[in-house]
Short mmCIF file of C-alpha atoms in Angstrom, two decimals:
data_model
loop_
_atom_site.label_atom_id
_atom_site.label_comp_id
_atom_site.label_asym_id
_atom_site.label_seq_id
_atom_site.Cartn_x
_atom_site.Cartn_y
_atom_site.Cartn_z
CA UNK A 1 19.86 -3.70 6.41
CA UNK A 2 20.21 -0.16 7.80
CA UNK A 3 23.61 0.10 6.05
CA UNK A 4 21.78 0.78 2.78
CA UNK A 5 19.61 3.86 2.09
CA UNK A 6 16.31 3.52 3.93
CA UNK A 7 13.05 3.57 2.00
CA UNK A 8 10.40 5.78 3.56
CA UNK A 9 6.88 7.14 3.21
CA UNK A 10 6.06 10.42 4.98
CA UNK A 11 2.35 10.40 5.76
CA UNK A 12 0.72 13.79 6.16
CA UNK A 13 3.92 15.30 4.76
CA UNK A 14 2.68 18.90 4.88
CA UNK A 15 5.11 21.31 3.23
CA UNK A 16 7.27 18.41 1.99
CA UNK A 17 10.52 19.61 3.55
CA UNK A 18 11.30 16.34 5.37
CA UNK A 19 10.74 14.39 2.15
CA UNK A 20 13.04 16.75 0.26
CA UNK A 21 15.82 16.51 2.87
CA UNK A 22 15.71 12.70 3.07
CA UNK A 23 15.64 12.45 -0.72
CA UNK A 24 18.66 14.74 -1.01
CA UNK A 25 20.49 12.49 1.47
CA UNK A 26 19.94 9.53 -0.84
CA UNK A 27 17.00 7.79 0.82
CA UNK A 28 14.32 6.71 -1.69
CA UNK A 29 10.84 7.70 -0.63
CA UNK A 30 7.84 9.93 -1.03
CA UNK A 31 5.39 12.08 0.83
CA UNK A 32 1.62 11.76 0.78
CA UNK A 33 -0.77 14.46 1.94
CA UNK A 34 -4.44 15.15 1.44
CA UNK A 35 -3.70 18.72 0.30
CA UNK A 36 -1.00 19.99 -2.01
CA UNK A 37 1.18 22.81 -0.66
CA UNK A 38 2.63 25.69 -2.65
CA UNK A 39 6.08 24.83 -1.28
CA UNK A 40 6.02 21.55 -3.21
CA UNK A 41 6.88 23.48 -6.36
CA UNK A 42 10.24 24.44 -4.81
CA UNK A 43 11.48 20.88 -4.29
CA UNK A 44 12.93 19.34 -7.43
CA UNK A 45 13.33 15.56 -7.78
CA UNK A 46 11.05 15.03 -4.78
CA UNK A 47 7.99 12.79 -4.97
CA UNK A 48 5.04 14.44 -3.26
CA UNK A 49 1.56 12.99 -3.75
CA UNK A 50 -1.75 14.75 -3.14
CA UNK A 51 -4.09 11.93 -2.16
CA UNK A 52 -6.34 10.68 0.61
CA UNK A 53 -6.47 7.12 1.91
CA UNK A 54 -8.11 5.08 4.66
CA UNK A 55 -5.39 3.90 7.09
CA UNK A 56 -7.21 0.80 8.34
CA UNK A 57 -7.31 -0.41 4.73
CA UNK A 58 -3.76 0.60 3.76
CA UNK A 59 -0.35 -1.06 4.04
CA UNK A 60 3.13 -0.18 2.75
CA UNK A 61 5.00 -3.48 2.38
CA UNK A 62 7.90 -2.19 0.30
CA UNK A 63 9.22 0.48 2.62
CA UNK A 64 11.47 0.57 5.67
CA UNK A 65 9.98 3.51 7.57
CA UNK A 66 6.62 5.20 7.98
CA UNK A 67 7.02 8.79 9.12
CA UNK A 68 4.47 10.98 10.84
CA UNK A 69 5.86 14.46 11.54
CA UNK A 70 3.05 16.42 13.21
CA UNK A 71 0.70 14.18 11.25
CA UNK A 72 -2.41 15.13 13.25
CA UNK A 73 -5.19 12.53 13.01
CA UNK A 74 -2.90 10.05 11.23
CA UNK A 75 -0.57 9.84 14.25
CA UNK A 76 -2.12 6.86 16.11
CA UNK A 77 -2.62 5.04 12.81
CA UNK A 78 1.05 5.08 11.84
CA UNK A 79 2.21 2.35 14.30
CA UNK A 80 -0.88 0.39 13.27
CA UNK A 81 -0.11 0.65 9.55
CA UNK A 82 3.57 -0.12 10.12
CA UNK A 83 2.77 -3.29 12.03
CA UNK A 84 0.43 -4.48 9.27
CA UNK A 85 2.87 -3.59 6.50
CA UNK A 86 5.55 -6.08 7.55
CA UNK A 87 7.47 -7.39 10.52
CA UNK A 88 10.53 -5.29 9.61
CA UNK A 89 8.69 -2.04 8.84
CA UNK A 90 9.60 0.67 11.34
CA UNK A 91 8.00 4.00 12.22
CA UNK A 92 8.75 7.50 13.50
CA UNK A 93 6.07 9.82 14.88
CA UNK A 94 6.29 13.33 16.28
CA UNK A 95 2.89 13.87 17.91
CA UNK A 96 1.44 17.36 17.92
CA UNK A 97 -2.35 17.77 17.79
CA UNK A 98 -4.14 15.29 20.02
CA UNK A 99 -6.14 12.76 18.00
CA UNK A 100 -7.49 9.32 18.79
CA UNK A 101 -8.21 6.85 15.98
CA UNK A 102 -11.59 8.38 15.15
CA UNK A 103 -11.93 11.64 17.06
CA UNK A 104 -10.15 14.18 19.22
CA UNK A 105 -8.24 12.44 22.01
CA UNK A 106 -9.47 13.11 25.55
CA UNK A 107 -7.33 12.81 28.66
CA UNK A 108 -8.42 10.11 31.09
CA UNK A 109 -5.88 10.81 33.86
CA UNK A 110 -6.05 14.32 35.30
CA UNK A 111 -2.89 13.72 37.34
CA UNK A 112 -0.63 14.23 34.32
CA UNK A 113 -0.55 16.91 31.66
CA UNK A 114 -2.58 16.56 28.50
CA UNK A 115 0.39 16.30 26.13
CA UNK A 116 2.21 13.85 28.43
CA UNK A 117 -0.94 11.76 28.58
CA UNK A 118 -1.20 11.77 24.81
CA UNK A 119 2.40 10.62 24.47
CA UNK A 120 1.60 7.73 26.81
CA UNK A 121 -1.40 6.86 24.62
CA UNK A 122 0.66 6.83 21.41
CA UNK A 123 3.36 4.74 23.10
CA UNK A 124 0.74 2.23 24.22
CA UNK A 125 -0.51 2.00 20.63
CA UNK A 126 3.02 1.19 19.52
CA UNK A 127 3.47 -1.49 22.17
CA UNK A 128 0.11 -3.04 21.32
CA UNK A 129 1.27 -3.22 17.71
CA UNK A 130 4.34 -5.18 18.81
CA UNK A 131 7.05 -2.51 18.99
CA UNK A 132 9.63 -1.56 21.54
CA UNK A 133 8.94 2.19 21.60
CA UNK A 134 11.83 4.63 22.05
CA UNK A 135 11.35 8.26 23.02
CA UNK A 136 13.57 11.06 21.75
CA UNK A 137 13.51 14.79 22.49
CA UNK A 138 14.28 16.71 19.30
CA UNK A 139 16.14 20.01 19.04
CA UNK A 140 13.46 21.90 17.16
CA UNK A 141 11.76 25.26 17.83
CA UNK A 142 8.58 23.71 19.19
CA UNK A 143 7.29 22.58 22.57
CA UNK A 144 5.82 19.53 20.83
CA UNK A 145 9.26 17.99 20.32
CA UNK A 146 8.84 14.49 21.80
CA UNK A 147 9.33 11.89 19.08
CA UNK A 148 8.55 8.19 19.37
CA UNK A 149 10.38 5.57 17.32
CA UNK A 150 9.44 1.95 16.70
CA UNK A 151 12.56 0.46 15.14
CA UNK A 152 12.61 -2.86 17.02
CA UNK A 153 9.93 -5.40 17.73
CA UNK A 154 9.10 -6.54 21.25
CA UNK A 155 7.63 -9.77 19.88
CA UNK A 156 8.91 -12.67 17.80
CA UNK A 157 7.45 -13.59 14.40
CA UNK A 158 5.73 -16.54 16.10
CA UNK A 159 3.91 -14.11 18.41
CA UNK A 160 2.44 -12.02 15.57
CA UNK A 161 -0.97 -13.80 15.55
CA UNK A 162 -1.50 -12.98 19.24
CA UNK A 163 -0.46 -9.39 18.59
CA UNK A 164 -2.95 -9.14 15.74
CA UNK A 165 -5.74 -10.10 18.14
CA UNK A 166 -4.68 -7.39 20.61
CA UNK A 167 -4.34 -4.89 17.79
CA UNK A 168 -7.88 -5.61 16.58
CA UNK A 169 -9.21 -5.31 20.13
CA UNK A 170 -7.59 -1.87 20.36
CA UNK A 171 -9.96 -0.63 17.63
CA UNK A 172 -13.11 -2.05 19.16
CA UNK A 173 -15.59 0.73 19.79
CA UNK A 174 -13.86 3.06 17.33
CA UNK A 175 -15.76 4.42 14.35
CA UNK A 176 -12.93 4.36 11.86
CA UNK A 177 -10.95 7.05 10.10
CA UNK A 178 -12.72 9.89 8.30
CA UNK A 179 -10.87 11.77 5.57
CA UNK A 180 -10.97 15.53 5.99
CA UNK A 181 -13.11 17.58 3.70
CA UNK A 182 -11.20 19.85 1.35
CA UNK A 183 -11.14 23.48 2.54
CA UNK A 184 -12.73 26.06 0.30
CA UNK A 185 -10.60 28.40 -1.74
CA UNK A 186 -7.07 27.10 -1.34
CA UNK A 187 -4.53 24.60 -0.10
CA UNK A 188 -3.59 23.68 3.42
CA UNK A 189 -5.05 22.28 6.59
CA UNK A 190 -7.26 25.16 7.65
CA UNK A 191 -10.05 22.95 8.99
CA UNK A 192 -10.62 20.38 11.68
CA UNK A 193 -11.02 16.68 11.09
CA UNK A 194 -14.56 15.70 10.15
CA UNK A 195 -15.88 13.10 12.57
CA UNK A 196 -19.33 11.66 12.08
CA UNK A 197 -21.37 9.09 13.92
CA UNK A 198 -20.66 5.40 13.47
CA UNK A 199 -23.73 3.29 12.72
CA UNK A 200 -22.17 0.10 11.40
CA UNK A 201 -19.62 -0.55 14.12
CA UNK A 202 -15.91 -0.95 13.66
CA UNK A 203 -14.74 -1.33 10.05
CA UNK A 204 -13.06 -4.64 9.33
CA UNK A 205 -9.65 -4.28 7.62
CA UNK A 206 -9.91 -7.66 5.93
CA UNK A 207 -8.39 -6.86 2.54
CA UNK A 208 -5.76 -4.14 3.02
CA UNK A 209 -5.10 -1.78 0.16
CA UNK A 210 -1.45 -2.18 -0.82
CA UNK A 211 0.50 0.94 -1.68
CA UNK A 212 3.78 0.06 -3.35
CA UNK A 213 6.25 2.96 -3.14
CA UNK A 214 7.95 1.74 -6.32
CA UNK A 215 4.75 1.96 -8.37
CA UNK A 216 2.32 4.72 -9.27
CA UNK A 217 0.46 5.49 -5.99
CA UNK A 218 -2.35 7.24 -7.83
CA UNK A 219 -3.20 3.84 -9.33
CA UNK A 220 -2.83 1.99 -6.04
CA UNK A 221 -4.72 4.41 -3.81
CA UNK A 222 -8.43 4.76 -4.27
#
């Protein structure tokens, strides 16, 4: 029920501010990022985890929302992970940098702008994963202010098996997610995503790694 505080996981949480604000408002949750930020030390009673994970092997069954706020290469994976985590798991993404599942995203339709085309791509990912995708323009000091929200399903529980087939087909030809290498000499995201060749084909997410927000994620994530 949305009448109770909503559980959340902020993926690619960056400076941790969103996690801090939601926690202060009474919503139980945490942020996960590959690199710790110095700002994390300022936020008391806020759970911020420095850890990497492979999204095609990861689910979050005990949360209500997955959040991707300028989450870079995680952005297309967030609707995917939400749909695998549970029928009632919702998501929020605010796309910024243009990433496909395994590389930089490239525009296929020159008739529309690059950012508009990327928003269409992310929305199509959400629909393929069985969501009715809402768009919302946020009042923030950024031109990349077009959020997408998957809070309702466009399929019934009986239609989930067919959706799973379409979702798997969406990843055909992709090489899978590559965790960024840690930058030298400090914290932060001062490097590009590392994308290497794919020799073994598409990875098969047969046994998803379960991350339980109520347990120790450093034990759950490997």
